[in-house]
mmCIF file of C-alpha atoms in Angstrom:
data_model
loop_
_atom_site.group_PDB
_atom_site.id
_atom_site.type_symbol
_atom_site.label_atom_id
_atom_site.label_comp_id
_atom_site.label_asym_id
_atom_site.label_seq_id
_atom_site.Cartn_x
_atom_site.Cartn_y
_atom_site.Cartn_z
ATOM 1 C CA GLN A 20 4.159 -3.303 10.758
ATOM 2 C CA CYS A 21 2.404 -5.516 8.293
ATOM 3 C CA ALA A 22 -0.659 -5.032 6.101
ATOM 4 C CA ASN A 23 -2.120 -6.293 3.293
ATOM 5 C CA PHE A 24 -2.474 -4.408 -0.059
ATOM 6 C CA THR A 25 -4.848 -4.436 -3.206
ATOM 7 C CA TYR A 26 -4.007 -3.565 -6.626
ATOM 8 C CA VAL A 27 -6.961 -2.196 -8.215
ATOM 9 C CA GLU A 28 -6.641 -4.191 -11.359
ATOM 10 C CA ASP A 29 -7.088 -7.728 -9.400
ATOM 11 C CA TYR A 30 -9.955 -5.699 -6.948
ATOM 12 C CA ALA A 31 -12.133 -4.472 -10.127
ATOM 13 C CA GLU A 32 -11.634 -8.405 -11.589
ATOM 14 C CA LEU A 33 -12.860 -9.629 -7.907
ATOM 15 C CA VAL A 34 -15.973 -7.346 -7.716
ATOM 16 C CA LEU A 35 -16.756 -8.443 -11.375
ATOM 17 C CA ARG A 36 -16.773 -11.904 -10.462
ATOM 18 C CA ALA A 37 -18.832 -11.186 -7.474
ATOM 19 C CA LEU A 38 -21.158 -9.525 -9.156
ATOM 20 C CA LYS A 39 -21.966 -12.830 -11.577
ATOM 21 C CA ILE A 40 -22.875 -14.825 -8.338
ATOM 22 C CA LYS A 41 -26.653 -14.740 -7.941
ATOM 23 C CA LYS A 42 -27.433 -15.566 -4.309
ATOM 24 C CA HIS A 43 -24.129 -14.668 -2.065
ATOM 25 C CA ARG A 44 -24.074 -14.912 1.749
ATOM 26 C CA THR A 45 -20.531 -15.198 2.343
ATOM 27 C CA VAL A 46 -18.019 -12.136 3.644
ATOM 28 C CA TYR A 47 -14.659 -12.023 1.931
ATOM 29 C CA ASN A 48 -11.273 -10.288 2.869
ATOM 30 C CA ALA A 49 -11.360 -8.115 -0.255
ATOM 31 C CA THR A 50 -7.442 -7.772 -0.371
ATOM 32 C CA THR A 51 -5.324 -8.786 -3.123
ATOM 33 C CA HIS A 52 -1.859 -9.537 -1.286
ATOM 34 C CA ARG A 53 -0.326 -11.253 1.413
ATOM 35 C CA ALA A 54 0.582 -9.301 4.331
ATOM 36 C CA THR A 55 3.728 -7.004 3.860
ATOM 37 C CA SER A 56 5.485 -4.731 5.554
ATOM 38 C CA LEU A 57 5.616 -1.514 4.308
ATOM 39 C CA MET A 58 9.561 -1.501 4.444
ATOM 40 C CA GLU A 59 9.679 -4.407 2.030
ATOM 41 C CA MET A 60 7.017 -2.577 -0.020
ATOM 42 C CA LEU A 61 9.272 0.291 -0.121
ATOM 43 C CA GLU A 62 12.265 -1.851 -1.214
ATOM 44 C CA SER A 63 10.591 -3.478 -3.799
ATOM 45 C CA ILE A 64 9.194 -0.065 -5.240
ATOM 46 C CA ALA A 65 13.073 1.123 -4.763
ATOM 47 C CA GLU A 66 14.230 -2.091 -6.743
ATOM 48 C CA ILE A 67 11.479 -1.324 -9.531
ATOM 49 C CA MET A 68 12.617 2.269 -10.023
ATOM 50 C CA LYS A 69 16.339 1.155 -9.830
ATOM 51 C CA ARG A 70 16.697 3.690 -6.989
ATOM 52 C CA GLN A 71 18.800 3.678 -3.521
ATOM 53 C CA PRO A 72 16.972 5.740 -0.918
ATOM 54 C CA LYS A 73 18.322 6.543 2.201
ATOM 55 C CA TRP A 74 15.985 5.057 4.874
ATOM 56 C CA ILE A 75 14.894 7.014 7.720
ATOM 57 C CA ASP A 76 13.439 4.952 10.901
ATOM 58 C CA VAL A 77 11.393 6.951 13.174
ATOM 59 C CA ASP A 78 9.217 5.502 15.631
ATOM 60 C CA ALA A 79 5.831 6.173 16.255
ATOM 61 C CA LYS A 80 6.229 7.860 19.695
ATOM 62 C CA ALA A 81 9.040 10.161 18.346
ATOM 63 C CA LEU A 82 6.341 11.251 15.493
ATOM 64 C CA SER A 83 3.419 11.877 17.806
ATOM 65 C CA LYS A 84 5.817 13.987 20.329
ATOM 66 C CA ASN A 85 6.399 15.957 17.460
ATOM 67 C CA GLY A 86 2.602 16.585 16.773
ATOM 68 C CA ILE A 87 2.759 13.916 13.769
ATOM 69 C CA ASN A 88 -0.461 11.800 14.358
ATOM 70 C CA GLY A 89 -1.134 9.450 11.431
ATOM 71 C CA GLY A 90 -3.551 10.491 8.726
ATOM 72 C CA ARG A 91 -4.511 13.858 10.250
ATOM 73 C CA ASP A 92 -1.063 15.030 9.274
ATOM 74 C CA GLY A 93 -1.164 13.576 5.776
ATOM 75 C CA ILE A 94 0.264 9.849 6.405
ATOM 76 C CA ALA A 95 -1.862 7.120 5.621
ATOM 77 C CA LEU A 96 -0.053 5.042 8.282
ATOM 78 C CA TRP A 97 -1.321 2.798 11.207
ATOM 79 C CA PHE A 98 0.812 4.291 14.084
ATOM 80 C CA GLY A 99 1.386 2.086 16.970
ATOM 81 C CA LEU A 100 -0.140 -1.196 15.582
ATOM 82 C CA ASP A 101 1.734 -4.083 15.287
ATOM 83 C CA GLU A 102 0.141 -5.322 12.415
ATOM 84 C CA LEU A 103 -3.018 -5.204 10.141
ATOM 85 C CA ARG A 104 -3.653 -8.308 8.675
ATOM 86 C CA PHE A 105 -6.514 -10.286 6.352
ATOM 87 C CA ASN A 106 -6.450 -13.529 4.955
ATOM 88 C CA HIS A 107 -7.551 -13.898 1.355
ATOM 89 C CA SER A 108 -7.161 -17.342 0.668
ATOM 90 C CA LYS A 109 -11.054 -18.056 0.904
ATOM 91 C CA THR A 110 -11.341 -15.089 -1.998
ATOM 92 C CA GLU A 111 -8.894 -16.784 -3.880
ATOM 93 C CA ARG A 112 -10.681 -20.353 -3.687
ATOM 94 C CA ASP A 113 -13.874 -19.410 -3.726
ATOM 95 C CA PHE A 114 -13.654 -16.856 -7.006
ATOM 96 C CA ASP A 115 -10.623 -19.007 -8.665
ATOM 97 C CA ILE A 116 -8.468 -16.004 -9.089
ATOM 98 C CA GLN A 117 -5.127 -15.611 -9.860
ATOM 99 C CA PHE A 118 -3.846 -12.220 -8.446
ATOM 100 C CA TYR A 119 -0.699 -9.617 -9.706
ATOM 101 C CA MET A 120 2.273 -10.913 -7.879
ATOM 102 C CA MET A 121 3.315 -7.786 -5.682
ATOM 103 C CA GLU A 122 6.032 -6.567 -7.617
ATOM 104 C CA ASP A 123 4.191 -6.935 -10.582
ATOM 105 C CA ALA A 124 1.258 -4.630 -9.352
ATOM 106 C CA LEU A 125 3.717 -1.928 -8.013
ATOM 107 C CA ALA A 126 5.779 -2.102 -11.467
ATOM 108 C CA ARG A 127 2.393 -1.581 -13.303
ATOM 109 C CA THR A 128 1.365 1.079 -10.553
ATOM 110 C CA ILE A 129 4.517 2.951 -11.225
ATOM 111 C CA ASP A 130 4.437 2.686 -14.849
ATOM 112 C CA TYR A 131 0.888 4.048 -14.607
ATOM 113 C CA TYR A 132 1.910 7.102 -12.727
ATOM 114 C CA GLU A 133 5.112 7.366 -14.875
ATOM 115 C CA LYS A 134 2.471 8.148 -18.324
ATOM 116 C CA LEU A 135 0.992 10.031 -15.955
ATOM 117 C CA ASP A 136 4.581 12.323 -15.291
ATOM 118 C CA TRP A 137 4.022 12.076 -11.768
ATOM 119 C CA TYR A 138 1.831 14.774 -11.021
ATOM 120 C CA GLU A 139 2.417 16.736 -7.870
ATOM 121 C CA PRO A 140 0.191 15.271 -5.004
ATOM 122 C CA THR A 141 -2.383 17.593 -2.912
ATOM 123 C CA TYR A 142 -2.223 15.804 -0.531
ATOM 124 C CA GLY A 143 0.752 14.597 2.005
ATOM 125 C CA TRP A 144 3.607 16.407 2.506
ATOM 126 C CA SER A 145 6.313 18.756 0.995
ATOM 127 C CA ILE A 146 9.508 17.973 0.519
ATOM 128 C CA LYS A 147 10.287 21.255 2.440
ATOM 129 C CA LYS A 148 7.902 19.912 5.277
ATOM 130 C CA GLU A 149 9.283 16.298 5.583
ATOM 131 C CA GLN A 150 13.252 17.989 5.664
ATOM 132 C CA LYS A 151 12.164 20.174 8.658
ATOM 133 C CA LEU A 152 10.991 17.131 10.403
ATOM 134 C CA ILE A 153 14.324 14.893 9.826
ATOM 135 C CA LYS A 154 16.216 18.186 10.979
ATOM 136 C CA LYS A 155 13.973 18.543 14.061
ATOM 137 C CA LEU A 156 14.752 14.899 15.317
ATOM 138 C CA GLY A 157 18.313 15.523 14.198
ATOM 139 C CA LEU A 158 18.340 12.362 11.822
#
């Protein structure tokens, strides 16, 4: 699965530039990074954070069979889709903008959350729920 990701600082700069255009009649894909697999993004995060997680691969059918169906269950993923891709080359050209490299955007985001002491999220799964599913799937 591949999807585009958007880094907030790049997006904010893009919006500011768009507001300066008086007469605008073009639609843009407001993504700031090339299509990237979730695994590629997670591997980059692990490298930046100097971690070596154990990756567990579970397909969408197995999750659905266990009652887990995407966002409704606190997982922000598009289950069952091969890819979700947008081309942002027109945006880069027309706005004369250079976006942060994905690894730099990830590092800046990690740094931001570390300064917040990585507060406990109120949305998503608890470690207990995750471990229960892993055990149920026999992984």
